[in-house]
mmCIF file of C-alpha atoms in Angstrom:
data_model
loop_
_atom_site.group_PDB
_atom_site.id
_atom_site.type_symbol
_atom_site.label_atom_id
_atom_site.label_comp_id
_atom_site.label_asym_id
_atom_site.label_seq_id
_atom_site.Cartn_x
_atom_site.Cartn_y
_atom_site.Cartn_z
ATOM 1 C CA UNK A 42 13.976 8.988 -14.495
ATOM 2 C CA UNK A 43 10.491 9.787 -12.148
ATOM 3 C CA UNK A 44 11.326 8.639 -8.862
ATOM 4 C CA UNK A 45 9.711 8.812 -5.073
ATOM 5 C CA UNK A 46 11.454 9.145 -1.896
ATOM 6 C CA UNK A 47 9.976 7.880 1.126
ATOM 7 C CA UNK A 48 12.249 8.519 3.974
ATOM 8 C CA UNK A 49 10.984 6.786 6.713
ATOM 9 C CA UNK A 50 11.130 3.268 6.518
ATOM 10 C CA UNK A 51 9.116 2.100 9.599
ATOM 11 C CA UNK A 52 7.434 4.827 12.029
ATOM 12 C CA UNK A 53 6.330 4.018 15.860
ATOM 13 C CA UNK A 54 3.921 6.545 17.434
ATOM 14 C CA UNK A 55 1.396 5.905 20.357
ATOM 15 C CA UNK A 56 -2.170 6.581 19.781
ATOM 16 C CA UNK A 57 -2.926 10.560 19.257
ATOM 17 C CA UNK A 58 0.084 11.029 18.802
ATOM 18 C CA UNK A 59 0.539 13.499 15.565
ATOM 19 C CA UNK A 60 2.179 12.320 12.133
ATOM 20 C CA UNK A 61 3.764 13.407 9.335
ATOM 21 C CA UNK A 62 5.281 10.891 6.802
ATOM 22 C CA UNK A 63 7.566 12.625 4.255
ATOM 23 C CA UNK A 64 7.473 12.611 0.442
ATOM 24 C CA UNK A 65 9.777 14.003 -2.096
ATOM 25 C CA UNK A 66 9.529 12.998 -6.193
ATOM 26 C CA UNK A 67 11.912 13.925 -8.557
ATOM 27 C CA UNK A 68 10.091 15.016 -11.568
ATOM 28 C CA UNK A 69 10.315 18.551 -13.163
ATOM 29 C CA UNK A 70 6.277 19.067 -14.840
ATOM 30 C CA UNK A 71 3.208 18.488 -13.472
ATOM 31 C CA UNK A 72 1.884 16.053 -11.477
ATOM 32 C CA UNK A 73 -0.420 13.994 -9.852
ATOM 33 C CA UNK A 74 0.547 13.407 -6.660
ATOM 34 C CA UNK A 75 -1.471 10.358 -4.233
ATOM 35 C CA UNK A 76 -0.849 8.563 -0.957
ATOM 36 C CA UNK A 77 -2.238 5.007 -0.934
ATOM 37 C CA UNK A 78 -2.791 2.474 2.188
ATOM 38 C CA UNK A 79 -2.405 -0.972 2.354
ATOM 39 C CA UNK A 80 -3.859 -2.281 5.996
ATOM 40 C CA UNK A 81 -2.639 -5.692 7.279
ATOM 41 C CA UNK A 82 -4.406 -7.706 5.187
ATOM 42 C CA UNK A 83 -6.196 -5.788 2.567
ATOM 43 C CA UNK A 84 -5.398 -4.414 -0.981
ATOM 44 C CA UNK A 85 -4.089 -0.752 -1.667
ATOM 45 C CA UNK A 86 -6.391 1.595 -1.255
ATOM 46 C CA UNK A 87 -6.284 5.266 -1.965
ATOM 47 C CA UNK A 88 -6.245 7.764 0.978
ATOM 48 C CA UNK A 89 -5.936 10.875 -0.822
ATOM 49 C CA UNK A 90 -4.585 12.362 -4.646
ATOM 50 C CA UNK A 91 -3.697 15.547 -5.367
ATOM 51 C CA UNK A 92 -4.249 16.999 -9.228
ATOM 52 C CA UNK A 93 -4.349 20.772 -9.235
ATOM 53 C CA UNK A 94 -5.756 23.593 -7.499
ATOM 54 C CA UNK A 95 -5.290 23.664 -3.237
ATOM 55 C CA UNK A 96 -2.260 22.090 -2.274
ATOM 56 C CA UNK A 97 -3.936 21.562 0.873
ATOM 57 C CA UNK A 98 -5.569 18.149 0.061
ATOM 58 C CA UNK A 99 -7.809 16.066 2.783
ATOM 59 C CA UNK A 100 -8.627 12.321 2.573
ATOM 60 C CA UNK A 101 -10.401 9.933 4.258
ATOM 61 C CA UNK A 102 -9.800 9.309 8.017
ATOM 62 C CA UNK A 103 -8.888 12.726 8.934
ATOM 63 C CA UNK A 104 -5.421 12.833 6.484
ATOM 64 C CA UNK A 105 -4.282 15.468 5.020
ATOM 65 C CA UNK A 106 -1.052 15.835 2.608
ATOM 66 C CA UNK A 107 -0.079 19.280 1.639
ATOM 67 C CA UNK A 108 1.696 19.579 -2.363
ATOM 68 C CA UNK A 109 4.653 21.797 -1.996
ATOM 69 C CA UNK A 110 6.353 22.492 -5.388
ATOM 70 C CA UNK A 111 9.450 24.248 -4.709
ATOM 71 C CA UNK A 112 10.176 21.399 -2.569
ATOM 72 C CA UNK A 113 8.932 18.657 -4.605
ATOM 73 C CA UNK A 114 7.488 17.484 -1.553
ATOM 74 C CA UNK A 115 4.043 15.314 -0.591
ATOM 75 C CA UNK A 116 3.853 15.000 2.606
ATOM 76 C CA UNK A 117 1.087 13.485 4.704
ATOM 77 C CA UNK A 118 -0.052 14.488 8.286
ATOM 78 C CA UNK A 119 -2.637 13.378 10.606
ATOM 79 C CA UNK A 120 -3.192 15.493 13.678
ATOM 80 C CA UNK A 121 -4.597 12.544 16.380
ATOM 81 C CA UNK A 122 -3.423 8.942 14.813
ATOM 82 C CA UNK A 123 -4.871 5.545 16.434
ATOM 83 C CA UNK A 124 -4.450 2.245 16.613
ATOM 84 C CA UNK A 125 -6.415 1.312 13.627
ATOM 85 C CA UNK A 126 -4.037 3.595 11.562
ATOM 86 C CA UNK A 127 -1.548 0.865 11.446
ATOM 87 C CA UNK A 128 -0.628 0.123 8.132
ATOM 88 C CA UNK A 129 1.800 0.578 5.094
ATOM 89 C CA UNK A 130 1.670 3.998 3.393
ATOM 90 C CA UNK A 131 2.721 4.632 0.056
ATOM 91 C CA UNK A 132 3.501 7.672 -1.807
ATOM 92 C CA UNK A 133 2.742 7.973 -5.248
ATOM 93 C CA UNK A 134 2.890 10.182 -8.741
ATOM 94 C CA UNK A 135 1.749 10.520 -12.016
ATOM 95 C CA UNK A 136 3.564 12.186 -14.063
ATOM 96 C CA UNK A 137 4.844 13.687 -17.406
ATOM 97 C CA UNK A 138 4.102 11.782 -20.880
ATOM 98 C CA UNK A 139 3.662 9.086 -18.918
ATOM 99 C CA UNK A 140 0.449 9.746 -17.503
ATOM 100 C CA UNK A 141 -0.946 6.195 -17.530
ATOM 101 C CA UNK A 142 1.983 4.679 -15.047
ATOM 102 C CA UNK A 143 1.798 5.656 -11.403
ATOM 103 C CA UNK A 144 5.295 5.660 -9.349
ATOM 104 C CA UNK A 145 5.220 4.487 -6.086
ATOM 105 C CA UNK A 146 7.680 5.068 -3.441
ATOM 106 C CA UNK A 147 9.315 2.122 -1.187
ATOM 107 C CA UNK A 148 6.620 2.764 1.556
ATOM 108 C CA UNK A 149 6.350 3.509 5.345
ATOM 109 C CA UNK A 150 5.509 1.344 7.504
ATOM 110 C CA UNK A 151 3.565 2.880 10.402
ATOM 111 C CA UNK A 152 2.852 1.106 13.915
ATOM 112 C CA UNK A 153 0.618 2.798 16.436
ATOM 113 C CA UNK A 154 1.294 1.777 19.811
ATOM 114 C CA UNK A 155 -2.334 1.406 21.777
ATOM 115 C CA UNK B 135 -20.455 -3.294 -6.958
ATOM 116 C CA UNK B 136 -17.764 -5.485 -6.916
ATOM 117 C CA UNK B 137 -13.795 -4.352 -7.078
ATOM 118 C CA UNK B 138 -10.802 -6.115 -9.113
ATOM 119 C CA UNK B 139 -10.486 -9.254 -8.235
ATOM 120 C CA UNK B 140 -7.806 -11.543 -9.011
ATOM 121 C CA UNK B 141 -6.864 -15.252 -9.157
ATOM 122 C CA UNK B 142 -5.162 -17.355 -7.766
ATOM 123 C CA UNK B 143 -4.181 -15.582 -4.692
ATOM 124 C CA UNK B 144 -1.479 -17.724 -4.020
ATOM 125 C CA UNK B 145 0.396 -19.798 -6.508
ATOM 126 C CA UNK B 146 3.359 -21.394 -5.856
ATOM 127 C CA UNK B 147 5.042 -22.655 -9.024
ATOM 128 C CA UNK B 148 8.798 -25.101 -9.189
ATOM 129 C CA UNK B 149 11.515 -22.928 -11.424
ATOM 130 C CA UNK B 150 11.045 -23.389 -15.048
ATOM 131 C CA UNK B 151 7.249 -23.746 -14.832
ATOM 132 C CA UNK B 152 4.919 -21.779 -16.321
ATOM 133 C CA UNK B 153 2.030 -19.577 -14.561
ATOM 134 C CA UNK B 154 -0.831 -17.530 -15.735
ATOM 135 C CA UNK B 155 -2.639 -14.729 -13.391
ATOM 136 C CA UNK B 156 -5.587 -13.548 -14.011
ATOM 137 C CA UNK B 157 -7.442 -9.892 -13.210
ATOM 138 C CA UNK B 158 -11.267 -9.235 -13.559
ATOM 139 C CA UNK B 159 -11.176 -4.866 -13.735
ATOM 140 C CA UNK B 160 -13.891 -3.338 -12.777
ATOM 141 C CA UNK B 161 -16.916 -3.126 -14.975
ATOM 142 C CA UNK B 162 -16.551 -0.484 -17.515
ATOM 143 C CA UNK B 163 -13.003 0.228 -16.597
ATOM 144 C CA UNK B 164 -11.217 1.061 -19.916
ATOM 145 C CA UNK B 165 -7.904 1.274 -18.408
ATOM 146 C CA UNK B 166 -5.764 -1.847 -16.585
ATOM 147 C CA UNK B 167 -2.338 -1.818 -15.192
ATOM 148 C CA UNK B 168 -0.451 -4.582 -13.784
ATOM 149 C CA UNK B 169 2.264 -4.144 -10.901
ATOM 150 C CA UNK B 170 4.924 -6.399 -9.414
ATOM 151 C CA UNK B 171 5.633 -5.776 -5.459
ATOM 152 C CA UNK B 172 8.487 -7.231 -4.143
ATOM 153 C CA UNK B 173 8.714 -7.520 -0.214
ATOM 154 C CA UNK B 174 9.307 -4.572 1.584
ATOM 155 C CA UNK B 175 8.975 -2.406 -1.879
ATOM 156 C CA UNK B 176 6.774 -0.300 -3.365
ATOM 157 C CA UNK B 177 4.540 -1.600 -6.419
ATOM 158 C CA UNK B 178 6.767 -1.344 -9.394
ATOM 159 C CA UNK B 179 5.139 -0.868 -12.610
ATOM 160 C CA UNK B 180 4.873 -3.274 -15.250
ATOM 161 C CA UNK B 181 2.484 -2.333 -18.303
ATOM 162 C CA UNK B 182 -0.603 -0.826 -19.224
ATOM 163 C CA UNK B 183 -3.486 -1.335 -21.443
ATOM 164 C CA UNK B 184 -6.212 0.995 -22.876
ATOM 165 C CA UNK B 185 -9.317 -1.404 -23.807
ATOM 166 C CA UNK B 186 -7.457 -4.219 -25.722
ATOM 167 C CA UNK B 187 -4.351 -2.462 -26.698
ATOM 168 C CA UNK B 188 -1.020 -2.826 -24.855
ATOM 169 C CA UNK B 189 0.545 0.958 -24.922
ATOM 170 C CA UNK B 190 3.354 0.332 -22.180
ATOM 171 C CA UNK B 191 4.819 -2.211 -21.307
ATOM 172 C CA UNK B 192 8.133 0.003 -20.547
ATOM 173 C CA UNK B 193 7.725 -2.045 -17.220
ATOM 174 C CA UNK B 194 8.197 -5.835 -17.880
ATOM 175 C CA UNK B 195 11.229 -7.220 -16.902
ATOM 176 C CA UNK B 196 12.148 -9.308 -19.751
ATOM 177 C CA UNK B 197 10.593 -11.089 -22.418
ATOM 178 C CA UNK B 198 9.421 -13.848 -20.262
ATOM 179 C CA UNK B 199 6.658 -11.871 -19.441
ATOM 180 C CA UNK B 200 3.537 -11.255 -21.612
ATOM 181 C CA UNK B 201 0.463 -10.103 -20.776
ATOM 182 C CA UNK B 202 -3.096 -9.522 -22.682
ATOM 183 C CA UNK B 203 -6.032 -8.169 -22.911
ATOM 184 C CA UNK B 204 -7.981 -9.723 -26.394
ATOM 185 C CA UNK B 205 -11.839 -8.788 -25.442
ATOM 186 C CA UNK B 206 -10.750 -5.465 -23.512
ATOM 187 C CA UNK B 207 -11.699 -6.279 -19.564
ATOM 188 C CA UNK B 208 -9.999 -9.986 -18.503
ATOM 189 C CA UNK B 209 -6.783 -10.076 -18.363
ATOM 190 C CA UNK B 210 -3.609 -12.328 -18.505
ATOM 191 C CA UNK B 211 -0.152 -12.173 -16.877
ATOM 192 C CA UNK B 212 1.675 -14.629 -18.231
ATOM 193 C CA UNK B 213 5.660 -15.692 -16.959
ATOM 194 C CA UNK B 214 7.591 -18.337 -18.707
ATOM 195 C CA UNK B 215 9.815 -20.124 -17.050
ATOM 196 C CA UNK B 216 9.453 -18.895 -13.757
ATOM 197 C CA UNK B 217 13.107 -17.748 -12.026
ATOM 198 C CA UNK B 218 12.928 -17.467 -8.230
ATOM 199 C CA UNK B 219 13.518 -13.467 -8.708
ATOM 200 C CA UNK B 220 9.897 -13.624 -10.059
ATOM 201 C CA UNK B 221 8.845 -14.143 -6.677
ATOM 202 C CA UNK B 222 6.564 -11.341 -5.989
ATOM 203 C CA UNK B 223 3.130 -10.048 -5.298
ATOM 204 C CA UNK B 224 1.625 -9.200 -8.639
ATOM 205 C CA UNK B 225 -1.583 -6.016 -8.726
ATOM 206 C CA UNK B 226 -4.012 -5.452 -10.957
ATOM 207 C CA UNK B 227 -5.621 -2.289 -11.129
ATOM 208 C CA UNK B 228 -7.805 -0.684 -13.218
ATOM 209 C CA UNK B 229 -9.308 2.855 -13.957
ATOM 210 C CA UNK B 230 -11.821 5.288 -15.724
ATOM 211 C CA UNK B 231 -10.266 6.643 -18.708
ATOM 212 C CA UNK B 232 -11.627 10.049 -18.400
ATOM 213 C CA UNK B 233 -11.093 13.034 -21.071
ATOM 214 C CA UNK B 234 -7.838 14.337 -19.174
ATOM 215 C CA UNK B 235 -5.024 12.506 -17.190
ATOM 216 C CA UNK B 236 -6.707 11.931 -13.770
ATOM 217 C CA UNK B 237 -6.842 8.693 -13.528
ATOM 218 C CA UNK B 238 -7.641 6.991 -10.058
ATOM 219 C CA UNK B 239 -6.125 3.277 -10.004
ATOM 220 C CA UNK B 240 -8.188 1.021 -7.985
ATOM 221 C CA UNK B 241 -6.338 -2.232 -6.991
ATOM 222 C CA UNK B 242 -6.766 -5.815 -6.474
ATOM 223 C CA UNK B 243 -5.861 -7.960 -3.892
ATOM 224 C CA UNK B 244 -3.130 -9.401 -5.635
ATOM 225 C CA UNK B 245 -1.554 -12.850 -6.927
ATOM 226 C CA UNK B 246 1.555 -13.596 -4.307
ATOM 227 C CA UNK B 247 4.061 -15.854 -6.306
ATOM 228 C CA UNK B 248 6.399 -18.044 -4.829
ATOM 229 C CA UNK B 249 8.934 -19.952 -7.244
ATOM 230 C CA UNK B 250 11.005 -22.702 -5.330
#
């Protein structure tokens, strides 16, 4: 069965500090790959996806997630976070025959210290 | 314009009731999905339809569940007999269904359930 690792449960960085949350899925074909957001408060949003082509993809708010497939790996970085970054982040994919389900991953919970 | 919205946004229903939750997609969405997030989890999928027609529902956990779709945008969840393991935050999302498989999900704000 499709499934997404998240391995950091809850993250604390101070502001510009650099991230990188970590993704792995377990899935053998193609996919699409996404990281959503869910601020305190607010519904899931997407940050950034990931179909084909550069595996070097950018979002919104200066993220960034690079796709490497020999490591079935998603992971997303942000050079300079801040306080405003605080939120849940979820890792995501599309995949196989089952392209209309998305599979999310348990989350990471980031905190940015101000 | 406006996003999925859904209603209630809180419902708290005794074990053994009923409930109904409702999404509003998108205009023109084709495709809706429906989610169940537990707390501290991920959204876990539940099933999917294209217009009016249910193709997965791979997702629901057990025939107390039931959603629809009749007219092809409004949609129902529907639990019978609510067990307190149906406590959850339940999403709505809905998408574009374009001509291949790239499908961006946009979400609602969800329905949080609480059965006591």
């Amino acid at each position: 069965a499709q499934s997404v690792s998240q391995h950091n449960h809850h993250v604390i960085l101070s502001e510009a500090a650099s991230l990188e949350l970590g993704c792995n899925y377990s899935y053998g074909g193609t996919v699409n790959l996404f990281w959503y957001v869910q601020y305190p408060g607010q519904h899931l949003q997407l940050l950034l996806k990931y179909f084909s082509g550069d595996p070097l993809v950018k979002g919104i708010k200066g993220f960034e997630a690079e796709f490497i497939k020999s490591k079935f790996s998603f992971n997303l970085r942000k050079p300079s976070v801040q306080w405003s970054d605080t939120a849940e982040y979820f890792c995501a994919v599309n995949a196989g025959s089952s392209a209309s389900k998305i599979i999310f991953g348990s989350g990471t919970r980031l905190s940015i210290r101000p | 314009g406006a996003g999925v919205s859904q209603s209630p946004r809180y419902k708290v229903a005794k074990r053994g009731q009923d409930v109904a939750l409702r999404c509003d997609p998108i205009s023109g969405h084709v495709s809706l999905f429906w989610y169940q997030q537990a707390l501290g989890q991920g959204p876990e999928f539940l099933t999917y339809f294209q217009n009016e027609a249910q193709l997965d529902k791979s997702g629901l956990p057990s025939d107390r569940f039931f959603a629809e779709r009749p007219e092809g945008s409004v949609s129902t969840l529907k639990i019978q007999r609510t067990q307190q393991e149906d406590s959850a935050v339940y999403l709505c999302a809905s998408s574009l269904l374009g001509r291949d498989r790239h499908r961006e999900q946009y979400f609602g704000p969800g329905t949080r359930l609480t059965v006591t």
